[in-house]
């Protein structure tokens, strides 16, 4: 009875804490500007099913796709086992689903095989990151915390899977000994090989089985509460992020409505724009971005596929699309903390542009969309870069000198080069 | 310039009370850049050859605003866009073919929201259509048979608008040997000119993007590098010059290859 109450309290506390942090993230995302992404629901649903659920963009790189698939399927399916653990924990039962008979044996057997594949995949992932040191996992933005974050996630998953398999091994051994409570249930295709390593006494086995059971479930609850602080949040946000992703051609940049009004008024003096609040052009800080840009930032799992295909980054420039997303998340988190501490009106004098992302980075972009194409969850770093450029150019007139010259030429000669408009048709001379 | 025909302008057609089937949007590079002018003339030759009734805007054409928009200057972009739309709508334009993927992307995707809705195609799509309709073949001119050609995907045609097949179709008809670079189609590497980079020096790094791309193209041992964008043309040609390979490797636009193959 004590353990049931303890279990209930732990679970409630974990869910409550997670809810508080989750709602903070939602609040932070809502600090972004409005953008309508509720059109074409059917197409959006299909995109989500294909890209997030079906992992369609992962297959470009087959080895990590294969390993990630195991971890992903393992994560989704082993959650059925967590349901059983929850019920057992609350009601003091043991292996409540064993009434399913053959199906139960099949399920437990399948979980064990999945647990093993997850375990192996995570070990290989750790090797890729820490021993092979793949280039994709390095870069200026991969400082201590992002590197540790990745390792914590992998080690936690390895520990959780180890506890699950050890628990089953002890359970199987107890079943064989005919111990009280330990009904004959389940199939143990993996953990049967661990049985030989375990002690033979019933007390020690019960201690081990219970120990692993508690470790496993506390581990899961702790992991749940780690998510809001971690890049691993993608396991939740990959789904809404793909659902609300841009469905228009990648080359299409938004036309700013606030500018349309002013340009119309300039071209046609009789045009009277509707009275609106004067709006800031482009983005200086995260709250000038739209909510999808901010959701993108929380969804990013820092895999680096974007950066590894970025022509600027490949040729040694400072720009890294992954850093753009990580900076955006760090800054919106900071803005959120400021609100918690000092209220909504507080200004800390910092901004995304300059304090996080430098001018050198935004001007190195070729807008080639390789980063957008590469992202397995449809994150769009390019949109953020363009918003920052818009601010630099339209609010500050701070474009690089050569671009100012180009824009001056367009204004004066209707071409980005200094040629006379009268010469525009000279190419057809000698007609 | 060996143009044996006159390129008709919209103003002339209008004066004669006629409307073209298609407007050829030349673009700034196609109008002023010497290398790109050749491509422009070849597109005209193709249009003339197949007998499509077309016209250009001539001196009435103006920058689409693409480089201004990518640089973040939405004001200048919309000024250009609305002025152009006014001209296009006044001429009652329905269909446009562009010689540049940047113009293509801008007019096709960004003009409709500002009141300019047209059917817009890129010249490689026009060539594909003409091949499909049997109006264009690869005969009567230079033979590309068996020659090694690699095609560089322009970002604003490929990833930006999903057009990968049309330019390849135009090359397939040559019976040449098409070789793909390692990074091609949706994974294609930018030439380095997009996003207004064409008009500025690159940021500090350890290599120029066009050199990275030329190195990759040269790995396929091509005789011809095919392009579909005047900016890519500049970047790739510069790369080839830098590598001192101008004699062995030609950088040609799909329109030039098509015109040559048909003896135009």
XYZ file of C-alpha atoms in Angstrom:
695
model
C 0.000 0.000 0.000
C 2.833 2.408 0.860
C 4.491 1.742 -2.450
C 1.204 2.333 -4.305
C 0.772 5.736 -2.630
C 4.396 6.580 -3.296
C 3.946 5.583 -6.918
C 0.786 7.697 -7.261
C 2.476 10.742 -5.721
C 5.560 10.388 -7.883
C 3.482 10.052 -11.051
C 1.266 13.013 -10.198
C 4.261 15.161 -9.302
C 6.019 14.247 -12.543
C 2.955 14.996 -14.660
C 2.312 18.270 -12.818
C 5.887 19.457 -13.259
C 5.882 18.500 -16.917
C 2.586 20.333 -17.468
C 3.958 23.517 -15.926
C 7.053 23.471 -18.143
C 5.143 22.413 -21.222
C 2.701 25.285 -20.797
C 5.594 27.692 -20.476
C 6.907 26.538 -23.823
C 3.473 26.973 -25.406
C 3.273 30.460 -23.901
C 6.718 31.284 -25.289
C 5.727 30.079 -28.760
C 2.653 32.280 -28.571
C 4.903 35.300 -28.089
C 5.541 34.945 -31.824
C 3.538 36.817 -34.419
C 0.449 35.373 -36.029
C 0.681 33.360 -39.219
C -2.125 31.287 -40.662
C -1.189 27.644 -40.949
C -4.670 26.187 -40.656
C -5.397 25.991 -44.385
C -5.470 22.690 -46.324
C -5.908 20.421 -43.298
C -5.870 17.271 -45.388
C -2.560 18.116 -47.035
C -1.168 19.065 -43.631
C -2.240 15.775 -42.109
C -0.652 13.856 -44.981
C 2.577 15.838 -44.578
C 2.657 15.005 -40.879
C 1.969 11.318 -41.490
C 4.591 11.101 -44.213
C 7.371 13.218 -42.716
C 7.017 12.775 -38.941
C 5.206 9.475 -38.557
C 6.654 7.868 -41.701
C 10.136 9.429 -41.275
C 10.303 9.970 -45.039
C 13.091 12.546 -44.959
C 15.342 10.406 -42.761
C 16.045 7.853 -45.498
C 18.409 10.237 -47.305
C 21.035 8.980 -44.869
C 20.343 5.248 -44.585
C 22.564 4.272 -41.631
C 21.250 6.794 -39.086
C 17.759 6.348 -40.581
C 17.915 2.626 -39.854
C 19.199 3.083 -36.295
C 16.842 5.964 -35.584
C 13.944 3.867 -36.827
C 14.611 1.242 -34.145
C 14.768 3.852 -31.411
C 11.621 5.522 -32.742
C 9.591 2.321 -33.051
C 10.973 1.171 -29.723
C 9.888 4.405 -28.112
C 6.370 4.247 -29.527
C 5.730 0.555 -28.893
C 7.415 0.142 -25.532
C 4.956 2.760 -24.284
C 2.352 -0.036 -24.218
C 4.551 -1.640 -21.575
C 4.601 1.635 -19.660
C 0.802 1.462 -19.518
C 1.047 -1.898 -17.785
C 3.651 -0.551 -15.395
C 1.327 2.349 -14.552
C -1.615 0.071 -13.776
C 0.543 -2.353 -11.777
C 2.037 0.517 -9.836
C -1.302 2.083 -8.964
C -3.184 -1.076 -8.087
C -0.388 -3.209 -6.674
C -0.913 -5.831 -9.343
C 1.831 -7.672 -11.194
C 1.825 -8.005 -14.967
C -1.859 -7.115 -15.174
C -2.055 -7.782 -18.917
C -0.986 -11.418 -18.594
C -4.607 -12.383 -19.074
C -4.000 -11.763 -22.762
C -2.225 -15.137 -22.783
C -0.415 -15.869 -26.044
C -0.733 -12.271 -27.174
C 0.923 -11.143 -23.936
C 3.827 -13.484 -24.502
C 4.145 -12.150 -28.016
C 4.061 -8.530 -26.819
C 6.648 -8.999 -24.091
C 8.844 -10.924 -26.496
C 8.516 -8.150 -29.089
C 9.309 -5.485 -26.455
C 12.431 -7.366 -25.493
C 13.676 -7.535 -29.061
C 12.886 -3.845 -29.541
C 14.608 -3.011 -26.261
C 17.709 -4.788 -27.492
C 17.672 -2.955 -30.845
C 17.165 0.373 -29.060
C 20.039 -0.491 -26.731
C 22.349 -1.396 -29.609
C 21.332 1.656 -31.681
C 22.022 3.986 -28.776
C 25.438 2.427 -28.211
C 26.263 2.918 -31.902
C 24.995 6.516 -31.691
C 27.291 7.145 -28.723
C 30.217 5.707 -30.658
C 29.406 7.914 -33.676
C 29.309 11.003 -31.497
C 32.160 10.394 -29.080
C 34.614 8.014 -30.720
C 34.157 8.437 -34.472
C 33.424 12.134 -33.826
C 31.445 12.576 -37.074
C 31.764 16.055 -38.525
C 28.006 16.584 -38.407
C 28.101 16.482 -34.599
C 30.807 19.102 -34.355
C 30.805 22.799 -35.219
C 30.951 26.074 -33.311
C 27.433 25.738 -31.927
C 28.083 22.261 -30.517
C 29.426 23.520 -27.219
C 29.471 21.629 -23.916
C 25.744 21.616 -23.227
C 24.508 20.389 -26.625
C 27.118 17.642 -26.609
C 26.247 16.591 -23.045
C 22.534 16.801 -23.806
C 22.946 14.267 -26.635
C 24.982 11.943 -24.429
C 22.553 12.204 -21.487
C 19.692 11.203 -23.762
C 21.522 8.191 -25.183
C 22.832 7.030 -21.814
C 19.393 7.382 -20.226
C 17.845 5.307 -22.989
C 20.522 2.655 -22.596
C 19.939 2.568 -18.815
C 16.162 2.368 -19.216
C 16.412 -0.501 -21.670
C 18.970 -2.262 -19.457
C 16.660 -1.961 -16.451
C 13.759 -3.301 -18.487
C 15.720 -6.351 -19.641
C 17.239 -7.028 -16.207
C 13.795 -6.744 -14.631
C 12.455 -9.312 -17.064
C 15.418 -11.615 -16.450
C 14.855 -11.508 -12.694
C 11.123 -11.989 -13.207
C 11.697 -15.002 -15.451
C 14.026 -16.516 -12.880
C 11.507 -15.897 -10.103
C 8.811 -17.480 -12.241
C 11.033 -20.524 -12.674
C 11.569 -20.686 -8.906
C 7.805 -20.549 -8.398
C 8.050 -17.414 -6.252
C 4.839 -15.947 -4.856
C 3.232 -13.130 -6.999
C 5.436 -14.026 -9.961
C 2.874 -15.647 -12.231
C 4.076 -17.462 -15.276
C 3.696 -14.834 -17.938
C 5.677 -13.409 -20.817
C 8.288 -14.643 -23.227
C 11.887 -13.606 -22.740
C 13.826 -14.035 -25.978
C 16.517 -11.586 -24.890
C 16.589 -11.522 -21.122
C 16.776 -15.323 -20.831
C 20.453 -14.923 -21.684
C 20.917 -12.634 -18.688
C 19.396 -15.078 -16.210
C 22.672 -16.919 -15.668
C 24.319 -13.687 -14.472
C 21.765 -13.113 -11.709
C 21.831 -14.318 -8.113
C 19.953 -17.517 -7.286
C 18.242 -16.564 -4.031
C 14.639 -15.464 -4.127
C 15.195 -12.416 -1.901
C 18.017 -11.072 -4.001
C 16.008 -11.639 -7.167
C 12.939 -9.861 -5.788
C 15.129 -6.971 -4.737
C 16.642 -6.806 -8.221
C 13.296 -7.127 -10.001
C 11.657 -4.427 -7.836
C 14.733 -2.250 -8.038
C 14.716 -2.364 -11.833
C 10.971 -1.836 -11.952
C 11.237 1.345 -9.869
C 14.322 2.514 -11.718
C 12.590 2.019 -15.043
C 9.448 3.949 -14.175
C 11.185 6.709 -12.211
C 13.607 6.975 -15.094
C 10.754 7.440 -17.546
C 9.099 10.104 -15.385
C 12.398 11.897 -14.942
C 13.088 11.685 -18.681
C 9.667 13.178 -19.374
C 10.630 16.150 -17.270
C 14.005 16.431 -18.930
C 12.374 16.879 -22.359
C 11.385 20.570 -21.994
C 15.032 21.444 -21.309
C 16.447 19.241 -24.026
C 16.770 18.907 -27.763
C 14.968 15.617 -27.274
C 11.725 17.599 -27.207
C 11.502 16.718 -30.901
C 9.835 13.422 -30.015
C 6.728 15.471 -29.192
C 7.027 18.500 -31.467
C 8.027 16.700 -34.658
C 4.321 16.045 -35.202
C 2.817 19.541 -34.870
C 5.925 21.015 -36.484
C 5.415 19.049 -39.682
C 1.643 19.608 -39.585
C 2.079 23.391 -39.464
C 5.033 23.497 -41.871
C 5.101 25.622 -45.028
C 3.197 24.012 -47.912
C 4.040 26.633 -50.538
C 6.992 26.313 -52.942
C 10.239 26.753 -51.029
C 11.303 29.629 -53.262
C 8.287 31.726 -52.351
C 9.041 34.340 -49.720
C 6.132 36.036 -48.004
C 5.006 39.405 -49.304
C 4.855 41.740 -46.335
C 1.355 43.215 -46.168
C 2.522 46.241 -44.166
C 4.875 47.131 -47.024
C 2.181 46.573 -49.669
C 0.083 49.339 -48.147
C 2.928 51.823 -48.155
C 4.027 50.963 -51.674
C 0.462 51.262 -52.965
C 0.160 54.657 -51.318
C 3.439 55.724 -52.933
C 2.473 54.581 -56.420
C -1.090 55.808 -56.235
C -1.661 58.994 -54.202
C -5.407 58.338 -54.142
C -4.899 55.056 -52.291
C -5.723 55.370 -48.602
C -4.422 52.450 -46.533
C -6.497 51.198 -43.614
C -5.340 52.634 -40.290
C -2.985 50.137 -38.682
C -0.402 50.252 -35.958
C 3.002 51.080 -37.406
C 4.754 47.743 -37.538
C 8.401 46.887 -37.149
C 9.837 45.536 -40.408
C 11.574 42.203 -40.100
C 12.927 40.726 -36.888
C 15.428 42.039 -34.388
C 14.405 39.722 -31.593
C 12.572 36.404 -31.287
C 9.239 38.048 -30.535
C 9.357 39.650 -34.003
C 9.380 36.174 -35.558
C 6.176 34.214 -36.109
C 5.045 31.379 -33.851
C 5.986 28.707 -36.389
C 9.597 29.990 -36.406
C 9.586 29.644 -32.599
C 7.998 26.189 -32.671
C 10.715 25.215 -35.187
C 13.315 26.226 -32.622
C 11.812 24.028 -29.906
C 11.522 21.137 -32.382
C 15.157 21.192 -33.501
C 17.080 18.172 -32.268
C 20.411 19.579 -33.449
C 21.112 16.710 -35.837
C 23.056 19.047 -38.110
C 21.735 17.806 -41.454
C 21.008 21.451 -42.349
C 24.505 22.643 -41.550
C 26.145 19.723 -43.332
C 24.487 20.723 -46.639
C 24.791 24.501 -46.234
C 27.064 25.839 -49.013
C 28.232 28.685 -46.781
C 29.117 26.360 -43.923
C 30.761 23.781 -46.189
C 33.114 26.481 -47.464
C 34.122 27.630 -44.008
C 31.799 30.577 -43.442
C 30.465 31.365 -40.000
C 26.839 30.627 -40.944
C 25.350 27.401 -39.594
C 21.592 26.902 -39.972
C 21.607 24.651 -36.906
C 23.075 27.500 -34.882
C 20.308 29.803 -36.149
C 17.729 27.408 -34.667
C 19.643 26.820 -31.426
C 20.156 30.555 -30.908
C 16.465 31.173 -31.509
C 15.529 28.591 -28.887
C 18.087 29.879 -26.379
C 16.839 33.425 -26.830
C 13.107 32.616 -26.581
C 13.864 30.560 -23.460
C 15.658 33.564 -22.010
C 12.765 35.870 -22.905
C 10.380 33.405 -21.210
C 12.509 33.341 -18.056
C 12.521 37.140 -17.990
C 8.718 37.131 -18.098
C 8.574 34.617 -15.227
C 10.952 36.685 -13.131
C 10.214 40.285 -13.996
C 6.834 40.345 -15.750
C 5.869 40.762 -19.377
C 7.007 44.375 -19.726
C 10.624 43.627 -18.818
C 13.327 44.473 -21.360
C 16.777 42.983 -20.870
C 18.368 45.077 -23.620
C 19.379 41.970 -25.561
C 18.162 40.692 -28.908
C 18.468 37.698 -31.233
C 20.323 39.777 -33.829
C 23.799 40.742 -32.608
C 23.604 39.166 -29.121
C 23.062 35.687 -30.557
C 23.243 35.778 -34.351
C 25.840 38.006 -35.991
C 25.533 40.052 -39.179
C 28.308 37.991 -40.715
C 26.143 34.897 -40.380
C 22.987 36.307 -41.963
C 24.808 37.842 -44.937
C 26.554 34.576 -45.787
C 23.287 32.854 -46.744
C 22.636 32.088 -50.433
C 18.937 31.345 -49.744
C 19.461 28.041 -51.569
C 16.979 26.163 -49.338
C 19.321 23.200 -48.857
C 18.860 23.450 -45.070
C 15.071 23.479 -45.385
C 15.150 20.506 -47.736
C 17.480 18.553 -45.448
C 15.512 18.937 -42.218
C 13.769 15.666 -41.323
C 11.032 17.595 -39.477
C 10.533 20.524 -41.900
C 12.241 23.248 -39.903
C 12.887 26.445 -41.905
C 16.035 28.322 -40.795
C 15.980 30.430 -43.996
C 12.843 32.284 -42.964
C 14.520 33.467 -39.769
C 17.619 34.609 -41.676
C 15.458 36.601 -44.112
C 13.487 38.223 -41.284
C 16.760 39.328 -39.675
C 17.965 40.718 -43.018
C 14.678 42.596 -43.410
C 15.240 44.284 -40.073
C 18.854 45.146 -40.886
C 17.925 46.624 -44.267
C 14.552 48.257 -43.697
C 14.834 49.425 -40.091
C 18.551 50.139 -39.885
C 19.720 50.582 -43.496
C 22.588 48.288 -42.550
C 23.123 46.197 -45.649
C 26.661 45.451 -46.858
C 27.863 48.364 -49.043
C 27.870 46.328 -52.236
C 24.242 45.336 -51.693
C 23.325 48.964 -51.126
C 24.943 49.708 -54.464
C 22.953 46.893 -56.084
C 19.699 48.225 -54.613
C 20.586 51.749 -55.670
C 21.023 50.473 -59.211
C 17.620 48.804 -59.187
C 16.036 52.026 -57.972
C 17.755 54.191 -60.545
C 18.314 51.882 -63.532
C 15.767 49.092 -62.957
C 18.610 46.578 -62.985
C 21.025 45.455 -60.270
C 23.971 46.662 -62.371
C 24.865 50.153 -63.402
C 23.559 50.057 -66.958
C 21.251 52.488 -68.639
C 17.647 51.307 -68.997
C 17.799 52.634 -72.551
C 20.380 49.937 -73.334
C 18.243 47.101 -72.049
C 17.232 45.863 -75.467
C 20.688 46.187 -77.054
C 21.164 42.425 -76.918
C 18.862 42.152 -79.931
C 20.839 44.659 -81.963
C 21.828 43.540 -85.406
C 18.309 42.249 -85.825
C 25.185 38.565 -83.732
C 23.853 36.452 -86.619
C 20.221 37.045 -85.738
C 18.370 36.517 -88.971
C 15.091 37.727 -87.656
C 13.709 40.624 -85.709
C 12.771 40.138 -82.051
C 9.244 41.501 -81.660
C 8.364 43.755 -78.734
C 5.046 43.981 -76.962
C 4.706 47.627 -77.976
C 4.982 46.667 -81.657
C 2.472 43.858 -81.343
C 0.053 46.065 -79.503
C 0.379 48.761 -82.172
C -0.470 46.124 -84.769
C -3.451 45.045 -82.687
C -1.958 41.610 -82.002
C -1.349 39.540 -78.889
C 1.496 37.070 -78.445
C 1.026 33.480 -77.318
C 3.796 33.936 -74.816
C 5.900 36.744 -73.361
C 9.619 36.082 -73.110
C 10.842 37.686 -69.867
C 14.535 38.209 -70.523
C 15.730 39.355 -67.095
C 18.538 41.761 -66.205
C 21.384 39.271 -66.649
C 19.940 38.126 -69.962
C 19.697 41.754 -71.071
C 23.045 43.168 -69.964
C 25.501 40.364 -69.180
C 27.456 39.532 -72.328
C 27.580 35.831 -71.643
C 23.881 35.690 -70.766
C 22.933 37.739 -73.838
C 24.014 34.791 -75.975
C 21.572 32.579 -74.075
C 18.848 35.172 -74.562
C 19.413 35.196 -78.301
C 19.376 31.399 -78.394
C 16.036 31.319 -76.586
C 14.698 33.729 -79.227
C 16.085 31.510 -81.962
C 14.279 28.524 -80.505
C 11.021 30.475 -80.222
C 11.420 31.732 -83.770
C 12.380 28.283 -85.082
C 9.273 26.543 -83.753
C 7.062 29.403 -84.858
C 5.582 30.375 -81.518
C 4.138 33.862 -81.545
C 6.155 35.594 -78.841
C 7.310 39.035 -77.815
C 9.659 40.702 -75.324
C 9.122 43.870 -73.320
C 12.393 45.369 -74.522
C 13.164 48.610 -72.715
C 9.858 48.349 -70.849
C 11.183 45.389 -68.865
C 12.568 46.037 -65.402
C 14.181 44.038 -62.593
C 11.648 41.669 -60.956
C 12.961 42.760 -57.558
C 14.300 39.309 -56.664
C 17.763 40.372 -55.442
C 16.226 43.208 -53.396
C 13.755 40.818 -51.761
C 16.398 38.192 -50.914
C 18.570 40.965 -49.493
C 15.714 41.961 -47.200
C 14.514 45.087 -49.018
C 10.813 44.354 -49.289
C 10.010 47.983 -50.206
C 12.158 47.974 -53.279
C 10.913 44.528 -54.227
C 7.264 45.527 -54.057
C 7.928 48.795 -55.900
C 9.497 46.794 -58.729
C 6.840 44.089 -58.594
C 3.879 46.457 -58.729
C 5.397 48.501 -61.540
C 6.059 45.348 -63.546
C 2.615 43.958 -62.833
C 1.090 47.176 -64.108
C 2.970 46.804 -67.389
C 2.188 43.093 -67.722
C -1.495 43.553 -66.957
C -1.747 46.511 -69.329
C -0.511 44.211 -72.112
C -2.955 41.538 -70.995
C -0.165 38.977 -70.583
C -1.340 35.428 -69.858
C 1.749 33.302 -70.238
C 5.405 34.058 -69.547
C 8.611 32.161 -70.226
C 11.673 33.356 -68.351
C 15.355 32.929 -69.108
C 16.272 32.969 -65.432
C 15.119 30.801 -62.498
C 15.122 33.819 -60.181
C 12.745 35.802 -62.385
C 10.740 32.600 -62.830
C 10.373 32.022 -59.082
C 9.526 35.625 -58.318
C 6.912 36.136 -61.032
C 5.377 32.695 -60.532
C 5.232 32.662 -56.735
C 5.448 36.199 -55.428
C 3.604 38.284 -58.027
C 0.152 36.657 -57.653
C -0.211 38.058 -54.113
C 0.389 41.535 -55.521
C -2.090 41.275 -58.345
C -0.048 39.624 -61.079
C -1.240 36.131 -61.921
C 0.226 34.483 -65.018
C 1.157 31.057 -66.221
C 4.921 31.142 -65.772
C 7.409 28.632 -67.124
C 11.178 28.509 -67.249
C 12.850 28.137 -70.642
C 13.899 24.561 -69.876
C 10.233 23.692 -69.376
C 9.390 25.306 -72.692
C 12.108 23.230 -74.347
C 10.783 20.075 -72.685
C 7.262 20.857 -73.927
C 8.532 21.474 -77.443
C 10.415 18.180 -77.404
C 7.336 16.353 -76.135
C 5.233 17.930 -78.869
C 7.788 16.850 -81.457
C 8.505 20.436 -82.475
C 12.094 20.290 -81.298
C 14.510 17.490 -81.961
C 18.258 17.287 -81.810
C 19.092 17.328 -85.494
C 20.529 19.566 -88.112
C 23.265 20.923 -85.916
C 26.147 20.037 -83.672
C 26.098 16.456 -82.452
C 26.321 15.906 -78.720
C 26.072 12.148 -79.145
C 28.121 10.289 -76.579
C 29.502 13.489 -75.070
C 29.728 13.589 -71.322
C 27.366 16.197 -69.870
C 26.664 16.957 -66.246
C 23.785 19.205 -65.263
C 23.959 21.674 -62.394
C 20.550 22.247 -60.725
C 19.860 25.939 -60.075
C 18.421 26.269 -56.544
C 15.523 28.448 -57.638
C 14.456 25.974 -60.285
C 15.170 22.763 -58.370
C 14.606 22.890 -54.632
C 12.650 26.131 -54.754
C 10.139 24.911 -57.342
C 10.708 21.182 -57.719
C 11.741 21.309 -61.389
C 14.353 18.632 -61.909
C 13.138 16.697 -64.935
C 12.553 19.349 -67.624
C 16.218 20.303 -68.056
C 17.286 16.671 -67.987
C 14.679 15.817 -70.609
C 16.195 18.483 -72.858
C 19.574 16.779 -72.489
C 18.320 13.220 -72.891
C 17.161 13.955 -76.413
C 20.794 14.619 -77.390
C 21.759 10.976 -76.968
C 24.639 12.257 -74.868
C 26.117 10.589 -71.820
C 24.495 12.229 -68.811
C 26.443 11.977 -65.582
C 25.100 13.226 -62.276
C 27.213 14.982 -59.712
C 27.192 13.497 -56.224
C 25.080 16.391 -54.996
C 22.285 16.726 -57.520
C 18.552 17.347 -57.754
C 17.049 18.091 -54.318
C 20.499 17.657 -52.801
C 22.166 19.928 -55.362
C 24.834 22.340 -54.167
C 24.269 26.045 -54.776
C 26.673 27.814 -57.168
C 27.086 30.533 -54.550
C 25.182 33.359 -56.272
C 21.692 33.079 -54.754
C 20.210 35.266 -52.049
C 21.816 38.393 -53.559
C 25.328 36.898 -53.123
C 25.819 37.574 -56.848
C 26.209 41.254 -56.009
C 28.609 41.100 -53.080
C 31.872 39.577 -51.975
C 31.472 36.356 -49.996
C 31.951 36.337 -46.242
C 35.237 35.094 -44.829
C 35.702 31.349 -45.275
C 38.203 28.825 -46.578
C 36.864 28.329 -50.097
C 34.538 29.961 -52.581
C 31.270 28.126 -53.114
C 31.599 28.105 -56.905
C 35.020 26.464 -56.592
C 33.552 23.790 -54.324
C 30.903 23.174 -56.958
C 33.325 23.165 -59.903
C 35.560 20.671 -58.097
C 32.563 18.395 -57.767
C 31.506 18.886 -61.389
C 35.030 18.141 -62.629
C 35.013 14.850 -60.730
C 32.508 13.593 -63.302
C 35.032 14.329 -66.079
C 32.512 16.224 -68.169
C 32.965 17.756 -71.598
C 30.002 20.011 -70.953
C 28.579 21.427 -67.735
C 24.962 22.311 -68.430
C 23.318 25.205 -66.605
C 19.891 26.781 -66.601
C 20.517 30.078 -64.847
C 22.602 33.130 -65.829
C 23.959 33.495 -62.291
C 25.038 29.841 -62.157
C 26.568 30.433 -65.608
C 28.748 33.231 -64.234
C 29.786 31.301 -61.144
C 30.538 28.056 -62.975
C 32.389 29.813 -65.803
C 34.512 31.681 -63.266
C 35.249 28.373 -61.559
C 36.301 26.743 -64.823
C 38.564 29.701 -65.622
C 40.139 29.484 -62.193
C 40.839 25.791 -62.765
C 42.249 26.600 -66.191
C 39.926 24.109 -67.855
C 38.284 26.411 -70.384
C 39.609 24.392 -73.305
C 38.437 20.990 -72.096
C 35.166 21.832 -70.402
C 32.415 24.088 -71.746
C 29.766 25.604 -69.541
C 26.616 25.925 -71.637
C 23.018 26.801 -70.944
C 20.365 24.235 -71.878
C 19.028 26.759 -74.409
C 22.449 27.079 -76.051
C 22.853 23.315 -76.234
C 19.384 22.980 -77.741
C 20.019 25.736 -80.274
C 23.347 24.217 -81.269
C 21.933 20.716 -81.600
C 19.276 22.051 -83.929
C 21.683 24.162 -85.954
C 19.963 27.409 -85.031
